[in-house]
Short mmCIF file of C-alpha atoms and ligand atoms in Angstrom, two decimals:
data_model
loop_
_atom_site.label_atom_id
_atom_site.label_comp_id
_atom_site.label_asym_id
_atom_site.label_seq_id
_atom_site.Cartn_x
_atom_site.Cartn_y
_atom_site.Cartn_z
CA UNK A 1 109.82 78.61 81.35
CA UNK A 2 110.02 79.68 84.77
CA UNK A 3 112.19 82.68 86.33
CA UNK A 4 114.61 81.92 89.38
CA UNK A 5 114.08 85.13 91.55
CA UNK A 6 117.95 86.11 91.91
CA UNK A 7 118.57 86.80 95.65
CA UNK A 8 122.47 87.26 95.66
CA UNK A 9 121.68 89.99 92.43
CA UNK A 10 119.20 92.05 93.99
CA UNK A 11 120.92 92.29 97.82
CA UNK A 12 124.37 92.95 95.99
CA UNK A 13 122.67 95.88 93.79
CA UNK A 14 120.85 96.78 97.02
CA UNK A 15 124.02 96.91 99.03
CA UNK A 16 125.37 99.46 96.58
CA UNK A 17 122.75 101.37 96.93
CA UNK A 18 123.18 101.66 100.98
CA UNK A 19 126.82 101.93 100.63
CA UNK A 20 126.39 105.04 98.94
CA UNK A 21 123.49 106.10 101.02
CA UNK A 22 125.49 105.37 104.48
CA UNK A 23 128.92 107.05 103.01
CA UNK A 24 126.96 110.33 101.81
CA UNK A 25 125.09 110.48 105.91
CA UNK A 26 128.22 109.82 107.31
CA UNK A 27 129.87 112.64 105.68
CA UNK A 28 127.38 114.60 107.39
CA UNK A 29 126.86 113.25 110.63
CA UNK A 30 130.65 112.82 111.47
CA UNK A 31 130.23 108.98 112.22
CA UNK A 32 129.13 106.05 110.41
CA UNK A 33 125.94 103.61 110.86
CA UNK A 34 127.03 100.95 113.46
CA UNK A 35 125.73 97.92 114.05
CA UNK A 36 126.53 95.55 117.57
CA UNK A 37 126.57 91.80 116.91
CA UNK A 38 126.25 89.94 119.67
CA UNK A 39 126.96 85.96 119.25
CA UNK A 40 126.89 83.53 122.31
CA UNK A 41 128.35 80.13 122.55
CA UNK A 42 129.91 78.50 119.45
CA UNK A 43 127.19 77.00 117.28
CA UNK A 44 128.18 76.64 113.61
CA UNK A 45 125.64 78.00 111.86
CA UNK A 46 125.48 81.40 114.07
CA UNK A 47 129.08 81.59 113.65
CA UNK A 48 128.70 81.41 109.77
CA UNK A 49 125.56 84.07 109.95
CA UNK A 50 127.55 86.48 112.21
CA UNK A 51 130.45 86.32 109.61
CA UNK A 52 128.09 87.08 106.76
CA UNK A 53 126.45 89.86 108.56
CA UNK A 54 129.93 91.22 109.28
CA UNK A 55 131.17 91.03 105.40
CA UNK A 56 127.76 92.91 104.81
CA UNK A 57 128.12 95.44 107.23
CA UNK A 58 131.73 96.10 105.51
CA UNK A 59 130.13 96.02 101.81
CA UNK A 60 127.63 98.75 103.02
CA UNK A 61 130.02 100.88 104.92
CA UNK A 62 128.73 100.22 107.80
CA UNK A 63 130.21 99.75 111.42
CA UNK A 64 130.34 96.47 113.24
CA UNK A 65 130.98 95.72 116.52
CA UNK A 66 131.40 92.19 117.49
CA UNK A 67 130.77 90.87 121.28
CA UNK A 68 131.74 86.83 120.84
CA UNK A 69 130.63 85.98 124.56
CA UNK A 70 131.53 82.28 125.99
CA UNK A 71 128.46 79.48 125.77
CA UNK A 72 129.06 80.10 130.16
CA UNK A 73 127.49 83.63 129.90
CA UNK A 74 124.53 84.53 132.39
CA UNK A 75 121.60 85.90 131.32
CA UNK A 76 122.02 88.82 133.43
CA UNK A 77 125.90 89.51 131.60
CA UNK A 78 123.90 89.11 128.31
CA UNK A 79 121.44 91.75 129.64
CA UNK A 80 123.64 94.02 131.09
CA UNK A 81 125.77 93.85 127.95
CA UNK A 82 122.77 95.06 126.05
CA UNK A 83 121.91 97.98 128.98
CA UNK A 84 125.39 99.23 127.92
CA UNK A 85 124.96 98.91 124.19
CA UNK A 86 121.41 100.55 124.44
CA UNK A 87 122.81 103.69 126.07
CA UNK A 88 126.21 103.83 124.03
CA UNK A 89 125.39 106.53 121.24
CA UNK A 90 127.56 105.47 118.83
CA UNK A 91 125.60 102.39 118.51
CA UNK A 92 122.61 102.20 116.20
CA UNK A 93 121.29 98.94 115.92
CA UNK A 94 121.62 95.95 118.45
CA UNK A 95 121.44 91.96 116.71
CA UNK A 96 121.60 89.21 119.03
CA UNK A 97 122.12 86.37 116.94
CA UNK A 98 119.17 83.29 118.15
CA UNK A 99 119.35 80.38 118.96
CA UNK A 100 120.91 81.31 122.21
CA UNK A 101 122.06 78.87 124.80
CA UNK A 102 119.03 77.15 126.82
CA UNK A 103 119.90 78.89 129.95
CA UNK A 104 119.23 82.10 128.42
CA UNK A 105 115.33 83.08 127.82
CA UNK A 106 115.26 84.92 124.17
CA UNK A 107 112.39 86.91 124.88
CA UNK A 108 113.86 88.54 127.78
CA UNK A 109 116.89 89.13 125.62
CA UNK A 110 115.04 90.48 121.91
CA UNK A 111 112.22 92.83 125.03
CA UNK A 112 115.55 94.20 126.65
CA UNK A 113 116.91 95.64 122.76
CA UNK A 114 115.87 99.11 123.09
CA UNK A 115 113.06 99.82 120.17
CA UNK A 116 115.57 102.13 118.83
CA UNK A 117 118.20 99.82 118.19
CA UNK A 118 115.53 96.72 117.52
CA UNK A 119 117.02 96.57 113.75
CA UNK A 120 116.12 92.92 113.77
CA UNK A 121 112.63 94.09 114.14
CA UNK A 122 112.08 91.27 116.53
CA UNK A 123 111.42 93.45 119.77
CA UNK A 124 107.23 93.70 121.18
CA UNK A 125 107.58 97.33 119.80
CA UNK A 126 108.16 96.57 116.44
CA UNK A 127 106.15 93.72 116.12
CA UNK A 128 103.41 96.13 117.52
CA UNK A 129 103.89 98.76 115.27
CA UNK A 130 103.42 95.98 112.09
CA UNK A 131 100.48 94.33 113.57
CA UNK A 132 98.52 98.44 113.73
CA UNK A 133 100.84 99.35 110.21
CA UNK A 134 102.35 102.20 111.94
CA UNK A 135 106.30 102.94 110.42
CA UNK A 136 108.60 100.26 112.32
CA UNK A 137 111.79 97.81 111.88
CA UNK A 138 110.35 95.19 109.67
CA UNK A 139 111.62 91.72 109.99
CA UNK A 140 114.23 91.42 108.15
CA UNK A 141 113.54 88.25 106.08
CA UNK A 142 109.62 89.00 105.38
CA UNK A 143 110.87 92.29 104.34
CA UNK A 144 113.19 90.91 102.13
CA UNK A 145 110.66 88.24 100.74
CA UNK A 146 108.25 91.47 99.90
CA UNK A 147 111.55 93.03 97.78
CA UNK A 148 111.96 89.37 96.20
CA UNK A 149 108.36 89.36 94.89
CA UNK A 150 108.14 92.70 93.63
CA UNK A 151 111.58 92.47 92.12
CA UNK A 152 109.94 89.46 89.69
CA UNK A 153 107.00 91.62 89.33
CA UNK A 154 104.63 89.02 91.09
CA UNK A 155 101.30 90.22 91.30
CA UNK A 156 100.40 90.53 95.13
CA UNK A 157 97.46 92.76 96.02
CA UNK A 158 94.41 90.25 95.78
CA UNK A 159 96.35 86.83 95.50
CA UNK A 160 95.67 84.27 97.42
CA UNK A 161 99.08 83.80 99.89
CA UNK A 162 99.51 80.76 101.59
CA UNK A 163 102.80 80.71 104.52
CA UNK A 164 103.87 77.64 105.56
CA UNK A 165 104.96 78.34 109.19
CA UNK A 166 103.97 80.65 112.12
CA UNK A 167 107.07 81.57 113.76
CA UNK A 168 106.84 84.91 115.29
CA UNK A 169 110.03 85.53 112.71
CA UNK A 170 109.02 84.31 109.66
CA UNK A 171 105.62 83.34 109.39
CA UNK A 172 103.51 85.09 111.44
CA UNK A 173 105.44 88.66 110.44
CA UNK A 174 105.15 87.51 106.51
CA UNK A 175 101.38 87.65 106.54
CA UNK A 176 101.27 90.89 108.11
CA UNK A 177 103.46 91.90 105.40
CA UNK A 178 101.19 90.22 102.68
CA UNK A 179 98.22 92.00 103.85
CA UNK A 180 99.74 95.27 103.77
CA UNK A 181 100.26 94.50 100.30
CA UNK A 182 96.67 93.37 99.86
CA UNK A 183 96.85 89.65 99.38
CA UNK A 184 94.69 87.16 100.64
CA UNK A 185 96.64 85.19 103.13
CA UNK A 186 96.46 81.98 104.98
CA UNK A 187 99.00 80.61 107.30
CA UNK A 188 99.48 77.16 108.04
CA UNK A 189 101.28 75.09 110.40
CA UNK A 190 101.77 71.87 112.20
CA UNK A 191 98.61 71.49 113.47
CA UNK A 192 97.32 72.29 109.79
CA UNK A 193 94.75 69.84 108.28
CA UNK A 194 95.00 69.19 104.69
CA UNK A 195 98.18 71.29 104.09
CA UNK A 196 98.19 69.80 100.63
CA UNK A 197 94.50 70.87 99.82
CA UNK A 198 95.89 74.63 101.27
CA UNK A 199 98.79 75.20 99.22
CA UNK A 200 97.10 73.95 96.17
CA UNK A 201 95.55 76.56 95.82
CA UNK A 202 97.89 79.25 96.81
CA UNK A 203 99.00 81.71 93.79
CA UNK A 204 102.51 82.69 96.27
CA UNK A 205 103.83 80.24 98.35
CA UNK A 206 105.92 80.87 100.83
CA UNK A 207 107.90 77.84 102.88
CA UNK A 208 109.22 78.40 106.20
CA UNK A 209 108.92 75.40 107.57
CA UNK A 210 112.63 73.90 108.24
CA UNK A 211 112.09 70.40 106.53
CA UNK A 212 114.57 69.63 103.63
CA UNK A 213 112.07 69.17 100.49
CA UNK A 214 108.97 69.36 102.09
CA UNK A 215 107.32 71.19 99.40
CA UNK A 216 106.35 68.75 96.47
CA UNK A 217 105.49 69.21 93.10
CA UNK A 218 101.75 68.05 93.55
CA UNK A 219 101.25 70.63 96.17
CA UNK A 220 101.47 73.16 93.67
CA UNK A 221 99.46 75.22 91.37
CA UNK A 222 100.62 76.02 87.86
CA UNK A 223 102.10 79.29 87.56
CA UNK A 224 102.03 79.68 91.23
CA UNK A 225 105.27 81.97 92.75
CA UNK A 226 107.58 80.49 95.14
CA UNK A 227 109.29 81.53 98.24
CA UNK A 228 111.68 79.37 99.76
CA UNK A 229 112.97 80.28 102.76
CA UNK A 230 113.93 77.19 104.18
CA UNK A 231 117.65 76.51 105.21
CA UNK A 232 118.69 72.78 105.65
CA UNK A 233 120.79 69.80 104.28
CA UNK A 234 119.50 67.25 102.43
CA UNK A 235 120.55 63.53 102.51
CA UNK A 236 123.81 63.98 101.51
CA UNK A 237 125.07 66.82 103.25
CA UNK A 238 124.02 69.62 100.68
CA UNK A 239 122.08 72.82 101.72
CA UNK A 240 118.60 72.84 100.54
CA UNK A 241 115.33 74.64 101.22
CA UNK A 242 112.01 73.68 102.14
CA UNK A 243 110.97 73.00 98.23
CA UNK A 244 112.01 70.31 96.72
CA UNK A 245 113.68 72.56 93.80
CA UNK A 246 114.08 70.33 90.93
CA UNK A 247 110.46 69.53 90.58
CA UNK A 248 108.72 72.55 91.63
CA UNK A 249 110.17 74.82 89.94
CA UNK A 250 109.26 73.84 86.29
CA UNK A 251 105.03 74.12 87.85
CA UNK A 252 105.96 77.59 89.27
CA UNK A 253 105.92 81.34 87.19
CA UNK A 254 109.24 82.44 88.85
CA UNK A 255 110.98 80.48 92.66
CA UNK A 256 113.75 81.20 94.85
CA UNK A 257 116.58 79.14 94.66
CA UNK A 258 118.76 78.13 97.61
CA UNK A 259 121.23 79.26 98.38
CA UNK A 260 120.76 82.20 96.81
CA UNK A 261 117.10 83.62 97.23
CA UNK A 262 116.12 84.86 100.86
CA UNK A 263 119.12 84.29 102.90
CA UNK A 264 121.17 86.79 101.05
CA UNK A 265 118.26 89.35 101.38
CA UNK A 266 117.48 89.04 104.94
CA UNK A 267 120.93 90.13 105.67
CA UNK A 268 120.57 93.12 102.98
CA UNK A 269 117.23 94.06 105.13
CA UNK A 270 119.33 93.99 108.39
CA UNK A 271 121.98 96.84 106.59
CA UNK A 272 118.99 98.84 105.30
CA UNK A 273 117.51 98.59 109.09
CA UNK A 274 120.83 99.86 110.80
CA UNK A 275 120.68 102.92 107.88
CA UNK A 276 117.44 103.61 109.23
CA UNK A 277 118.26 103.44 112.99
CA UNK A 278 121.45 105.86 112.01
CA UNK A 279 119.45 108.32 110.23
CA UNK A 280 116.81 108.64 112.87
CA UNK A 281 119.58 108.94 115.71
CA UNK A 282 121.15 111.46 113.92
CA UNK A 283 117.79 113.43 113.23
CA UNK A 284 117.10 113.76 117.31
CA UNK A 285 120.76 114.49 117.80
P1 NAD B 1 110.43 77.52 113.34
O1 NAD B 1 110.95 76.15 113.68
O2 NAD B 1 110.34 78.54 114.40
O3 NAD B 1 108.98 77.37 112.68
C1 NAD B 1 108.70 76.35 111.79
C2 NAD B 1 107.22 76.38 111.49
O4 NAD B 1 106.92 75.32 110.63
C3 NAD B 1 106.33 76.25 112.72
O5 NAD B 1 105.45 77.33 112.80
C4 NAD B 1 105.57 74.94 112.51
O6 NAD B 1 104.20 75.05 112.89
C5 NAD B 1 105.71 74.73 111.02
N1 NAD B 1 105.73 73.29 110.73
C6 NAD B 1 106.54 72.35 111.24
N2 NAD B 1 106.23 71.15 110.75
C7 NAD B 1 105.18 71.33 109.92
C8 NAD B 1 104.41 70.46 109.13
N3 NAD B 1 104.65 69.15 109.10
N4 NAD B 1 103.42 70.99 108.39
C9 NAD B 1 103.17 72.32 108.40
N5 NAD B 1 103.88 73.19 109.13
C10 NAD B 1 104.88 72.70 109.88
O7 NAD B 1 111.32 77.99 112.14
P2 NAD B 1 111.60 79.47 111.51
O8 NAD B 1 112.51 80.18 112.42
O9 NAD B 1 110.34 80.10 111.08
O10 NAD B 1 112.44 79.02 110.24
C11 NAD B 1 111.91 78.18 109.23
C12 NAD B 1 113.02 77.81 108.27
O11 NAD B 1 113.50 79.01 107.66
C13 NAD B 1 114.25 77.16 108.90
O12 NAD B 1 114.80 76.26 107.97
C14 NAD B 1 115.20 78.32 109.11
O13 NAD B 1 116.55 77.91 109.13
C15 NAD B 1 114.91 79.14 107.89
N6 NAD B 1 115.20 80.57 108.01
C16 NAD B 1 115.84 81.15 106.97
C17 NAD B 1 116.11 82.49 106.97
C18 NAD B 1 116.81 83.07 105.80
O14 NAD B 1 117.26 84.21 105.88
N7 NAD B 1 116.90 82.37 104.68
C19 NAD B 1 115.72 83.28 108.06
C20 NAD B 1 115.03 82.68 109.11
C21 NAD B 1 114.75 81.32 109.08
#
């Protein structure tokens, strides 16, 4: 029998948890955490995540300021938006919600968050401070994939990891994560020859790939754990991961579900950031 790792349970118990701790440093800083969420054009999707990041920010009494800017907006507005923000102190952490509009260039954007502020954990600062394991943001969904894993009591430190996916926000952040925690890792990718051969013989998988289903059953080990982090529709309509659920999951020892694993976590990770920004603000105050 296999154990679905419970994503909505843990970030809602989380959430508690920094409600309470943002309520109790608020009391005794005057202010509360605040987080700017910046969203430009009007894809779907980023309209949906900025919403959910907003009902999170209320659950964890937290501050949100919303900047909804036109699809029309320069690069420079977008950077001199983000000048203001970085030098407004009542403003702890600064999210500019990707994909942004092709006119725009995303790493100008994510360099020009101060370090500060860089609660996505995206900035060259933070990524930086990861790669030579000094105290930084952490990514918000590999640091929520390391809470997933412990919370099922996966064994980590000498496991063989393999990532699916090398994105400088997923999977190339995840296996710095893993290694801190002592696994073995290997990261594969587009380019990877015999992917099937790789995850075979992977005790944790994690998928971050963006292909409904592209995780099969015969890729995978017996009693392996699995991380799905994968967010897209399947053929008729339905969101769906990167593992193809139904027939994984009875191979695995415990597996996400989605929805319902990572995505709720990586938004829990982005509250827990903004606490952190807050309370080191406050400390140089
Ligand atoms: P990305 O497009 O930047 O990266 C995808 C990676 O998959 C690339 O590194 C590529 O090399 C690899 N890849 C593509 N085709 C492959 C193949 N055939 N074989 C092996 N590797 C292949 O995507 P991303 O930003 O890392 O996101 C990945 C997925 O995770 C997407 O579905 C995204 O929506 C989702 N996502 C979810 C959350 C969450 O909170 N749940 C957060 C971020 C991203």
């Amino acid at each position: 029998m296999y154990l679905i790792i419970d994503g909505k349970k843990l970030a809602a118990s989380m959430r508690e948890d920094i409600a309470a701790r943002a309520a109790s440093a608020a009391e005794k800083n005057g202010r509360r955490p605040c987080l700017a969420v910046i969203k430009v054009g009007s894809d779907p999707a980023s309209q949906t995540y900025v919403k959910n990041k907003e009902k999170a920010c209320a659950a964890c009494s937290i501050e949100s300021l919303k900047y909804e800017l036109p699809e029309t907006t320069s690069e420079d507005e977008l950077l001199a938006l983000i000048a203001s923000l970085n030098g407004d102190s009542r403003v702890d952490g600064i999210l500019c919600q990707l994909p942004l509009p092709k006119h725009i260039d995303e790493g100008r954007i994510t360099d020009a968050i101060s370090p500060e502020k860089d609660v996505d954990g995206f900035s060259p600062v933070s990524l930086g401070k990861l790669l030579s394991g000094k105290d930084s943001f952490l990514p918000c969904t590999p640091a929520g994939i390391i809470k997933l894993l412990k919370s099922a009591a996966t064994p980590i430190a000498g496991k063989h990891c393999v990532i699916i996916g090398r994105s400088s926000i997923v999977g190339k952040p995840s296996a710095l994560l893993m290694l801190r925690e002592n696994a073995t890792v290997t990261v594969c990718h587009s380019r990877t020859e015999h992917l099937a051969d790789e995850v075979r013989r992977a005790d944790i998988v994690i998928a971050a790939v963006g292909k409904a289903k592209f995780v099969t059953a015969d890729m995978i080990k017996d009693g392996a754990t699995v991380i799905d982090v994968g967010i897209n529709r399947d053929e008729s309509g339905r969101l769906c991961g990167d593992v193809d659920f139904e027939n994984v999951a009875p191979k695995c020892r415990a597996i996400t579900p989605v929805p319902g694993g990572v995505g709720p976590m990586t938004v829990t990770m982005l509250m827990e950031n903004t606490l952190k920004a807050f309370e080191m603000h406050c400390k140089k105050q």
